[in-house]
Amino acid sequence: MMQGVLRVGMRATANAVRAFRGSGASKRMASSEASGPQPPNGFLWGQKPGTVSKETWEVPYKAGIIGGLVLAGFLLSMKPDTSTQTWGREEAQKRLA
């Protein structure tokens, strides 16, 4: 029984591979906008120093990170003190009074 299931699975995989190779999908995925390899120009990412432009996502991303850190700091500063030492000190003061 198990051998029959494996054969069917292997046939299905082989058929899928044949269908993929026969289609132009592999050629479409390998294409890019560049016409080919570009010769090196000595600059990282092909940009000259000082010509860095910000992407549209950078400002909201940085604002979100900074805002999240400020919010986390505020919320953590407002957290109640739940340590055992504080509880013990308060309990001892209640019993002594």
CSV table of N, CA, C and O in Angstrom, one decimal:
chain,number,residue,atom,x,y,z
A,1,MET,N,0.8,-1.2,0.0
A,1,MET,CA,0.0,0.0,0.0
A,1,MET,C,0.9,1.3,0.0
A,1,MET,O,0.6,2.2,-0.7
A,2,MET,N,1.9,1.3,0.9
A,2,MET,CA,2.7,2.4,1.0
A,2,MET,C,3.5,2.7,-0.3
A,2,MET,O,3.8,3.8,-0.7
A,3,GLN,N,3.9,1.6,-0.9
A,3,GLN,CA,4.7,1.7,-2.2
A,3,GLN,C,3.9,2.4,-3.3
A,3,GLN,O,4.3,3.2,-4.1
A,4,GLY,N,2.6,2.0,-3.3
A,4,GLY,CA,1.7,2.6,-4.3
A,4,GLY,C,1.5,4.1,-4.1
A,4,GLY,O,1.5,4.9,-5.0
A,5,VAL,N,1.4,4.5,-2.8
A,5,VAL,CA,1.3,5.9,-2.5
A,5,VAL,C,2.5,6.7,-2.9
A,5,VAL,O,2.5,7.8,-3.5
A,6,LEU,N,3.7,6.1,-2.6
A,6,LEU,CA,5.0,6.7,-3.0
A,6,LEU,C,5.1,6.9,-4.5
A,6,LEU,O,5.6,7.9,-5.0
A,7,ARG,N,4.7,5.8,-5.3
A,7,ARG,CA,4.8,5.9,-6.7
A,7,ARG,C,3.9,7.0,-7.3
A,7,ARG,O,4.3,7.7,-8.2
A,8,VAL,N,2.7,7.1,-6.7
A,8,VAL,CA,1.8,8.2,-7.2
A,8,VAL,C,2.4,9.5,-6.9
A,8,VAL,O,2.3,10.4,-7.7
A,9,GLY,N,2.9,9.7,-5.7
A,9,GLY,CA,3.5,11.0,-5.3
A,9,GLY,C,4.7,11.3,-6.2
A,9,GLY,O,4.9,12.4,-6.6
A,10,MET,N,5.5,10.3,-6.5
A,10,MET,CA,6.7,10.5,-7.3
A,10,MET,C,6.3,10.9,-8.7
A,10,MET,O,6.9,11.8,-9.4
A,11,ARG,N,5.2,10.3,-9.3
A,11,ARG,CA,4.7,10.6,-10.6
A,11,ARG,C,4.2,12.0,-10.6
A,11,ARG,O,4.5,12.8,-11.6
A,12,ALA,N,3.5,12.4,-9.6
A,12,ALA,CA,2.9,13.8,-9.5
A,12,ALA,C,4.1,14.8,-9.5
A,12,ALA,O,4.0,15.8,-10.2
A,13,THR,N,5.1,14.5,-8.7
A,13,THR,CA,6.2,15.4,-8.6
A,13,THR,C,7.0,15.5,-10.0
A,13,THR,O,7.3,16.6,-10.4
A,14,ALA,N,7.2,14.4,-10.6
A,14,ALA,CA,7.9,14.4,-11.9
A,14,ALA,C,7.0,15.1,-12.9
A,14,ALA,O,7.6,15.9,-13.8
A,15,ASN,N,5.7,15.0,-12.9
A,15,ASN,CA,4.9,15.7,-13.9
A,15,ASN,C,4.9,17.2,-13.6
A,15,ASN,O,4.9,18.0,-14.6
A,16,ALA,N,4.9,17.6,-12.4
A,16,ALA,CA,5.0,19.0,-12.0
A,16,ALA,C,6.3,19.6,-12.5
A,16,ALA,O,6.4,20.7,-13.0
A,17,VAL,N,7.4,18.9,-12.3
A,17,VAL,CA,8.7,19.3,-12.8
A,17,VAL,C,8.7,19.5,-14.3
A,17,VAL,O,9.2,20.5,-14.8
A,18,ARG,N,8.2,18.5,-15.0
A,18,ARG,CA,8.2,18.6,-16.5
A,18,ARG,C,7.3,19.8,-16.9
A,18,ARG,O,7.7,20.5,-17.9
A,19,ALA,N,6.2,20.0,-16.3
A,19,ALA,CA,5.3,21.1,-16.7
A,19,ALA,C,6.0,22.4,-16.4
A,19,ALA,O,5.9,23.4,-17.2
A,20,PHE,N,6.7,22.5,-15.3
A,20,PHE,CA,7.4,23.8,-15.0
A,20,PHE,C,8.6,24.0,-16.0
A,20,PHE,O,8.7,25.2,-16.4
A,21,ARG,N,9.3,23.0,-16.3
A,21,ARG,CA,10.4,23.2,-17.3
A,21,ARG,C,9.9,23.6,-18.7
A,21,ARG,O,10.5,24.3,-19.4
A,22,GLY,N,8.7,23.0,-19.0
A,22,GLY,CA,8.2,23.3,-20.3
A,22,GLY,C,7.6,24.7,-20.4
A,22,GLY,O,7.5,25.3,-21.5
A,23,SER,N,7.2,25.3,-19.3
A,23,SER,CA,6.6,26.6,-19.4
A,23,SER,C,7.7,27.6,-19.4
A,23,SER,O,8.9,27.3,-19.2
A,24,GLY,N,7.4,28.8,-19.6
A,24,GLY,CA,8.4,29.9,-19.6
A,24,GLY,C,8.6,30.5,-18.2
A,24,GLY,O,9.1,31.6,-18.1
A,25,ALA,N,8.1,29.8,-17.2
A,25,ALA,CA,8.1,30.4,-15.8
A,25,ALA,C,9.6,30.6,-15.4
A,25,ALA,O,9.9,31.6,-14.7
A,26,SER,N,10.4,29.6,-15.7
A,26,SER,CA,11.8,29.7,-15.2
A,26,SER,C,12.5,30.9,-15.9
A,26,SER,O,13.3,31.6,-15.3
A,27,LYS,N,12.2,31.1,-17.1
A,27,LYS,CA,12.8,32.3,-17.8
A,27,LYS,C,12.2,33.6,-17.3
A,27,LYS,O,12.9,34.6,-17.2
A,28,ARG,N,10.9,33.6,-17.0
A,28,ARG,CA,10.3,34.9,-16.4
A,28,ARG,C,10.9,35.2,-15.1
A,28,ARG,O,11.2,36.4,-14.8
A,29,MET,N,11.2,34.2,-14.2
A,29,MET,CA,11.7,34.5,-12.9
A,29,MET,C,13.1,35.0,-13.0
A,29,MET,O,13.6,35.7,-12.1
A,30,ALA,N,13.9,34.5,-14.0
A,30,ALA,CA,15.3,34.9,-14.0
A,30,ALA,C,15.5,36.2,-14.7
A,30,ALA,O,16.6,36.7,-14.6
A,31,SER,N,14.5,36.8,-15.3
A,31,SER,CA,14.7,38.1,-15.9
A,31,SER,C,14.8,39.2,-14.9
A,31,SER,O,14.3,39.1,-13.8
A,32,SER,N,15.5,40.3,-15.3
A,32,SER,CA,15.6,41.5,-14.5
A,32,SER,C,15.6,42.7,-15.4
A,32,SER,O,15.7,42.6,-16.6
A,33,GLU,N,15.6,43.9,-14.8
A,33,GLU,CA,15.5,45.1,-15.5
A,33,GLU,C,16.9,45.4,-16.1
A,33,GLU,O,17.0,46.1,-17.1
A,34,ALA,N,18.0,44.9,-15.5
A,34,ALA,CA,19.3,45.2,-15.9
A,34,ALA,C,19.6,44.4,-17.2
A,34,ALA,O,19.1,43.3,-17.3
A,35,SER,N,20.4,45.0,-18.1
A,35,SER,CA,20.7,44.3,-19.3
A,35,SER,C,21.8,43.2,-19.1
A,35,SER,O,22.0,42.4,-20.0
A,36,GLY,N,22.4,43.2,-18.0
A,36,GLY,CA,23.5,42.2,-17.7
A,36,GLY,C,24.4,42.8,-16.6
A,36,GLY,O,24.1,43.8,-16.0
A,37,PRO,N,25.5,42.1,-16.3
A,37,PRO,CA,26.3,42.5,-15.3
A,37,PRO,C,26.9,43.9,-15.6
A,37,PRO,O,27.4,44.1,-16.7
A,38,GLN,N,27.0,44.8,-14.6
A,38,GLN,CA,27.5,46.1,-14.8
A,38,GLN,C,29.0,46.1,-14.4
A,38,GLN,O,29.3,45.4,-13.4
A,39,PRO,N,29.8,46.8,-15.1
A,39,PRO,CA,31.2,46.9,-14.6
A,39,PRO,C,31.3,47.6,-13.3
A,39,PRO,O,30.6,48.5,-13.0
A,40,PRO,N,32.3,47.2,-12.4
A,40,PRO,CA,32.4,47.8,-11.1
A,40,PRO,C,32.8,49.3,-11.3
A,40,PRO,O,33.6,49.6,-12.1
A,41,ASN,N,32.2,50.1,-10.5
A,41,ASN,CA,32.6,51.5,-10.5
A,41,ASN,C,33.3,52.0,-9.2
A,41,ASN,O,33.6,53.2,-9.1
A,42,GLY,N,33.5,51.1,-8.3
A,42,GLY,CA,34.3,51.4,-7.1
A,42,GLY,C,33.5,51.9,-6.0
A,42,GLY,O,34.0,52.3,-4.9
A,43,PHE,N,32.2,52.1,-6.1
A,43,PHE,CA,31.3,52.6,-5.1
A,43,PHE,C,30.3,51.5,-4.6
A,43,PHE,O,29.8,50.7,-5.4
A,44,LEU,N,30.1,51.5,-3.3
A,44,LEU,CA,29.1,50.5,-2.7
A,44,LEU,C,27.7,50.8,-3.3
A,44,LEU,O,27.3,51.9,-3.2
A,45,TRP,N,27.1,49.8,-3.8
A,45,TRP,CA,25.8,49.8,-4.3
A,45,TRP,C,25.7,50.8,-5.6
A,45,TRP,O,24.6,51.2,-6.0
A,46,GLY,N,26.8,51.1,-6.1
A,46,GLY,CA,26.8,52.0,-7.3
A,46,GLY,C,26.5,53.4,-7.0
A,46,GLY,O,26.2,54.2,-7.9
A,47,GLN,N,26.5,53.9,-5.7
A,47,GLN,CA,26.2,55.3,-5.4
A,47,GLN,C,27.4,56.0,-4.9
A,47,GLN,O,28.2,55.5,-4.1
A,48,LYS,N,27.6,57.2,-5.4
A,48,LYS,CA,28.8,58.0,-5.0
A,48,LYS,C,28.5,58.5,-3.6
A,48,LYS,O,27.4,58.8,-3.2
A,49,PRO,N,29.6,58.7,-2.8
A,49,PRO,CA,29.4,59.3,-1.5
A,49,PRO,C,28.7,60.6,-1.5
A,49,PRO,O,29.0,61.5,-2.4
A,50,GLY,N,27.8,60.9,-0.6
A,50,GLY,CA,27.1,62.1,-0.5
A,50,GLY,C,25.8,62.2,-1.3
A,50,GLY,O,25.1,63.2,-1.3
A,51,THR,N,25.5,61.2,-2.1
A,51,THR,CA,24.3,61.2,-2.9
A,51,THR,C,23.3,60.3,-2.4
A,51,THR,O,22.5,59.7,-3.2
A,52,VAL,N,23.2,60.1,-1.1
A,52,VAL,CA,22.3,59.2,-0.5
A,52,VAL,C,20.9,59.9,-0.4
A,52,VAL,O,20.8,61.0,0.1
A,53,SER,N,19.9,59.2,-0.9
A,53,SER,CA,18.6,59.7,-0.8
A,53,SER,C,17.8,58.8,0.1
A,53,SER,O,17.9,57.6,0.0
A,54,LYS,N,16.9,59.4,0.9
A,54,LYS,CA,16.1,58.6,1.8
A,54,LYS,C,15.0,57.9,1.1
A,54,LYS,O,14.4,58.4,0.2
A,55,GLU,N,14.7,56.7,1.5
A,55,GLU,CA,13.6,55.9,1.0
A,55,GLU,C,12.3,56.4,1.6
A,55,GLU,O,12.4,57.0,2.7
A,56,THR,N,11.2,56.1,1.0
A,56,THR,CA,9.9,56.6,1.6
A,56,THR,C,9.5,56.0,2.9
A,56,THR,O,8.8,56.5,3.7
A,57,TRP,N,10.0,54.8,3.1
A,57,TRP,CA,9.6,54.0,4.3
A,57,TRP,C,10.5,54.4,5.5
A,57,TRP,O,10.2,54.0,6.7
A,58,GLU,N,11.6,55.0,5.3
A,58,GLU,CA,12.6,55.2,6.4
A,58,GLU,C,12.1,56.1,7.5
A,58,GLU,O,12.3,55.8,8.7
A,59,VAL,N,11.5,57.3,7.2
A,59,VAL,CA,11.0,58.2,8.2
A,59,VAL,C,9.9,57.6,9.1
A,59,VAL,O,10.0,57.6,10.3
A,60,PRO,N,8.8,57.0,8.5
A,60,PRO,CA,7.8,56.4,9.4
A,60,PRO,C,8.4,55.2,10.2
A,60,PRO,O,8.0,55.0,11.4
A,61,TYR,N,9.3,54.5,9.7
A,61,TYR,CA,9.9,53.4,10.4
A,61,TYR,C,10.7,53.9,11.6
A,61,TYR,O,10.5,53.4,12.7
A,62,LYS,N,11.5,54.9,11.4
A,62,LYS,CA,12.3,55.4,12.5
A,62,LYS,C,11.4,56.1,13.6
A,62,LYS,O,11.6,55.9,14.8
A,63,ALA,N,10.4,56.8,13.1
A,63,ALA,CA,9.4,57.4,14.0
A,63,ALA,C,8.7,56.3,14.9
A,63,ALA,O,8.5,56.5,16.1
A,64,GLY,N,8.3,55.2,14.2
A,64,GLY,CA,7.7,54.2,14.9
A,64,GLY,C,8.6,53.5,16.0
A,64,GLY,O,8.1,53.2,17.1
A,65,ILE,N,9.8,53.3,15.6
A,65,ILE,CA,10.8,52.7,16.6
A,65,ILE,C,11.0,53.6,17.8
A,65,ILE,O,10.9,53.2,18.9
A,66,ILE,N,11.2,54.9,17.5
A,66,ILE,CA,11.5,55.8,18.6
A,66,ILE,C,10.2,56.0,19.4
A,66,ILE,O,10.3,56.0,20.7
A,67,GLY,N,9.1,56.1,18.8
A,67,GLY,CA,7.8,56.2,19.6
A,67,GLY,C,7.6,55.0,20.4
A,67,GLY,O,7.1,55.1,21.6
A,68,GLY,N,7.8,53.8,19.9
A,68,GLY,CA,7.7,52.6,20.6
A,68,GLY,C,8.6,52.5,21.8
A,68,GLY,O,8.2,52.1,22.9
A,69,LEU,N,9.8,53.0,21.7
A,69,LEU,CA,10.8,52.9,22.8
A,69,LEU,C,10.3,53.9,23.9
A,69,LEU,O,10.4,53.6,25.1
A,70,VAL,N,9.9,55.1,23.5
A,70,VAL,CA,9.4,56.1,24.4
A,70,VAL,C,8.2,55.6,25.2
A,70,VAL,O,8.1,55.7,26.4
A,71,LEU,N,7.3,55.0,24.5
A,71,LEU,CA,6.1,54.4,25.1
A,71,LEU,C,6.4,53.3,26.0
A,71,LEU,O,5.9,53.2,27.1
A,72,ALA,N,7.3,52.4,25.6
A,72,ALA,CA,7.7,51.3,26.5
A,72,ALA,C,8.4,51.8,27.7
A,72,ALA,O,8.1,51.3,28.8
A,73,GLY,N,9.2,52.9,27.6
A,73,GLY,CA,9.9,53.4,28.8
A,73,GLY,C,8.9,54.0,29.7
A,73,GLY,O,9.0,53.9,31.0
A,74,PHE,N,7.9,54.8,29.2
A,74,PHE,CA,6.9,55.4,30.0
A,74,PHE,C,6.0,54.3,30.8
A,74,PHE,O,5.8,54.4,32.0
A,75,LEU,N,5.6,53.3,30.0
A,75,LEU,CA,4.8,52.3,30.6
A,75,LEU,C,5.5,51.4,31.6
A,75,LEU,O,5.0,51.0,32.7
A,76,LEU,N,6.8,51.2,31.4
A,76,LEU,CA,7.6,50.4,32.4
A,76,LEU,C,7.9,51.3,33.6
A,76,LEU,O,8.0,50.7,34.7
A,77,SER,N,7.9,52.6,33.5
A,77,SER,CA,8.1,53.4,34.7
A,77,SER,C,6.9,53.5,35.5
A,77,SER,O,7.0,53.7,36.7
A,78,MET,N,5.7,53.2,34.9
A,78,MET,CA,4.4,53.3,35.7
A,78,MET,C,4.1,51.9,36.2
A,78,MET,O,3.0,51.8,36.9
A,79,LYS,N,4.9,50.9,36.0
A,79,LYS,CA,4.6,49.5,36.4
A,79,LYS,C,4.6,49.5,38.0
A,79,LYS,O,5.5,50.0,38.6
A,80,PRO,N,3.6,48.8,38.6
A,80,PRO,CA,3.6,48.7,40.0
A,80,PRO,C,4.7,47.9,40.5
A,80,PRO,O,5.2,46.9,39.9
A,81,ASP,N,5.2,48.2,41.7
A,81,ASP,CA,6.3,47.4,42.3
A,81,ASP,C,5.7,46.1,43.0
A,81,ASP,O,4.9,46.2,43.9
A,82,THR,N,6.0,45.0,42.4
A,82,THR,CA,5.5,43.7,42.9
A,82,THR,C,6.5,42.8,43.5
A,82,THR,O,6.4,41.6,43.5
A,83,SER,N,7.6,43.4,43.9
A,83,SER,CA,8.7,42.6,44.5
A,83,SER,C,8.3,42.0,45.8
A,83,SER,O,7.5,42.6,46.6
A,84,THR,N,8.9,40.9,46.2
A,84,THR,CA,8.6,40.3,47.5
A,84,THR,C,9.1,41.1,48.7
A,84,THR,O,8.5,41.1,49.7
A,85,GLN,N,10.2,41.9,48.5
A,85,GLN,CA,10.8,42.7,49.5
A,85,GLN,C,9.8,43.8,49.9
A,85,GLN,O,9.6,44.2,51.0
A,86,THR,N,9.2,44.5,48.8
A,86,THR,CA,8.3,45.5,49.1
A,86,THR,C,7.1,45.0,49.8
A,86,THR,O,6.6,45.6,50.7
A,87,TRP,N,6.6,43.9,49.4
A,87,TRP,CA,5.4,43.3,50.0
A,87,TRP,C,5.7,43.0,51.5
A,87,TRP,O,4.9,43.2,52.4
A,88,GLY,N,6.9,42.4,51.7
A,88,GLY,CA,7.2,42.0,53.1
A,88,GLY,C,7.4,43.2,54.0
A,88,GLY,O,7.0,43.2,55.1
A,89,ARG,N,8.0,44.3,53.4
A,89,ARG,CA,8.1,45.5,54.2
A,89,ARG,C,6.8,46.1,54.6
A,89,ARG,O,6.6,46.5,55.7
A,90,GLU,N,5.9,46.2,53.6
A,90,GLU,CA,4.5,46.7,53.9
A,90,GLU,C,3.8,45.8,54.9
A,90,GLU,O,3.1,46.3,55.8
A,91,GLU,N,3.9,44.5,54.8
A,91,GLU,CA,3.2,43.6,55.7
A,91,GLU,C,3.8,43.7,57.1
A,91,GLU,O,3.0,43.7,58.1
A,92,ALA,N,5.1,43.9,57.2
A,92,ALA,CA,5.7,44.1,58.5
A,92,ALA,C,5.3,45.4,59.2
A,92,ALA,O,5.0,45.4,60.4
A,93,GLN,N,5.2,46.4,58.4
A,93,GLN,CA,4.7,47.7,58.9
A,93,GLN,C,3.2,47.6,59.4
A,93,GLN,O,2.9,48.2,60.4
A,94,LYS,N,2.4,46.9,58.7
A,94,LYS,CA,1.0,46.7,59.1
A,94,LYS,C,0.9,45.9,60.4
A,94,LYS,O,0.1,46.3,61.3
A,95,ARG,N,1.8,44.9,60.6
A,95,ARG,CA,1.7,44.1,61.8
A,95,ARG,C,2.3,44.8,63.0
A,95,ARG,O,1.8,44.6,64.1
A,96,LEU,N,3.3,45.7,62.8
A,96,LEU,CA,3.9,46.4,63.9
A,96,LEU,C,3.0,47.6,64.3
A,96,LEU,O,3.0,48.0,65.5
A,97,ALA,N,2.2,48.1,63.5
A,97,ALA,CA,1.3,49.2,63.8
A,97,ALA,C,0.1,48.9,64.5
A,97,ALA,O,-0.4,47.9,64.9
